[in-house]
């Protein structure tokens, strides 16, 4: 994430919003989402209010659902400075 922060600075871009979705069966990360958002925001040099972290399961399907893998999807909106 620090490398991304540097690239954004070079391109004169700022983060408008980060939306991250964790996909995993366990552990339950609900109580950690706020701290995760704060850590992501810190590394990206933005406000935690601009970072949203959510989690979902695969309902027992596939490697993720069987607890053998995890995935994360992230979408970031950027704006020129």
Short mmCIF file of C-alpha atoms in Angstrom, two decimals:
data_model
loop_
_atom_site.label_atom_id
_atom_site.label_comp_id
_atom_site.label_asym_id
_atom_site.label_seq_id
_atom_site.Cartn_x
_atom_site.Cartn_y
_atom_site.Cartn_z
CA UNK A 1 0.00 0.00 0.00
CA UNK A 2 2.91 2.36 0.61
CA UNK A 3 4.02 1.85 -2.99
CA UNK A 4 0.51 2.71 -4.16
CA UNK A 5 0.59 5.85 -2.02
CA UNK A 6 3.79 6.91 -3.80
CA UNK A 7 2.30 6.26 -7.23
CA UNK A 8 -0.75 8.34 -6.39
CA UNK A 9 1.45 11.22 -5.28
CA UNK A 10 3.50 11.05 -8.50
CA UNK A 11 0.33 11.07 -10.61
CA UNK A 12 -1.16 13.87 -8.46
CA UNK A 13 -4.19 11.79 -7.53
CA UNK A 14 -6.04 11.59 -4.25
CA UNK A 15 -8.30 8.90 -2.86
CA UNK A 16 -12.00 9.69 -2.82
CA UNK A 17 -13.16 6.31 -1.51
CA UNK A 18 -11.88 2.78 -0.86
CA UNK A 19 -14.39 -0.07 -0.76
CA UNK A 20 -12.87 -3.42 0.27
CA UNK A 21 -14.72 -6.72 0.62
CA UNK A 22 -13.11 -9.65 2.40
CA UNK A 23 -14.45 -13.06 1.42
CA UNK A 24 -13.74 -15.76 3.99
CA UNK A 25 -15.50 -18.32 6.14
CA UNK A 26 -13.44 -17.79 9.27
CA UNK A 27 -12.37 -16.08 11.34
CA UNK A 28 -15.24 -13.69 11.84
CA UNK A 29 -13.71 -10.26 11.23
CA UNK A 30 -16.72 -8.11 12.07
CA UNK A 31 -15.21 -6.66 15.23
CA UNK A 32 -11.95 -5.84 13.40
CA UNK A 33 -13.36 -3.94 10.41
CA UNK A 34 -12.95 -0.50 11.96
CA UNK A 35 -9.31 -1.16 12.86
CA UNK A 36 -8.67 -2.62 9.40
CA UNK A 37 -10.11 0.49 7.76
CA UNK A 38 -7.95 2.71 9.97
CA UNK A 39 -4.80 0.72 9.10
CA UNK A 40 -5.55 0.83 5.37
CA UNK A 41 -6.23 4.56 5.55
CA UNK A 42 -2.98 5.19 7.41
CA UNK A 43 -0.92 3.31 4.82
CA UNK A 44 -2.65 5.14 1.97
CA UNK A 45 -2.38 8.53 3.64
CA UNK A 46 -6.10 9.20 3.70
CA UNK A 47 -8.87 9.52 6.26
CA UNK A 48 -10.44 6.38 7.74
CA UNK A 49 -13.82 7.89 6.83
CA UNK A 50 -12.89 7.30 3.18
CA UNK A 51 -12.30 3.56 3.70
CA UNK A 52 -15.06 0.96 3.93
CA UNK A 53 -14.29 -2.64 4.86
CA UNK A 54 -16.94 -5.33 4.73
CA UNK A 55 -16.85 -9.10 4.90
CA UNK A 56 -18.90 -11.95 3.50
CA UNK A 57 -18.74 -15.71 3.31
CA UNK A 58 -19.03 -18.19 0.46
CA UNK A 59 -21.65 -20.20 2.36
CA UNK A 60 -19.47 -23.31 2.35
CA UNK A 61 -18.83 -23.28 -1.42
CA UNK A 62 -15.44 -23.85 -3.02
CA UNK A 63 -12.01 -23.42 -1.41
CA UNK A 64 -13.05 -20.20 0.32
CA UNK A 65 -16.20 -21.77 1.69
CA UNK A 66 -14.24 -24.74 2.95
CA UNK A 67 -11.86 -22.41 4.83
CA UNK A 68 -8.83 -23.21 2.63
CA UNK A 69 -8.59 -19.77 1.00
CA UNK A 70 -9.59 -16.14 1.38
CA UNK A 71 -10.12 -13.37 -1.15
CA UNK A 72 -10.31 -9.61 -1.09
CA UNK A 73 -11.91 -7.36 -3.69
CA UNK A 74 -11.21 -3.63 -3.62
CA UNK A 75 -12.44 -0.70 -5.64
CA UNK A 76 -10.85 2.72 -5.25
CA UNK A 77 -12.22 6.00 -6.57
CA UNK A 78 -9.54 8.58 -7.39
CA UNK A 79 -9.61 12.27 -8.23
CA UNK A 80 -6.94 14.59 -9.60
CA UNK A 81 -5.55 17.16 -7.18
#
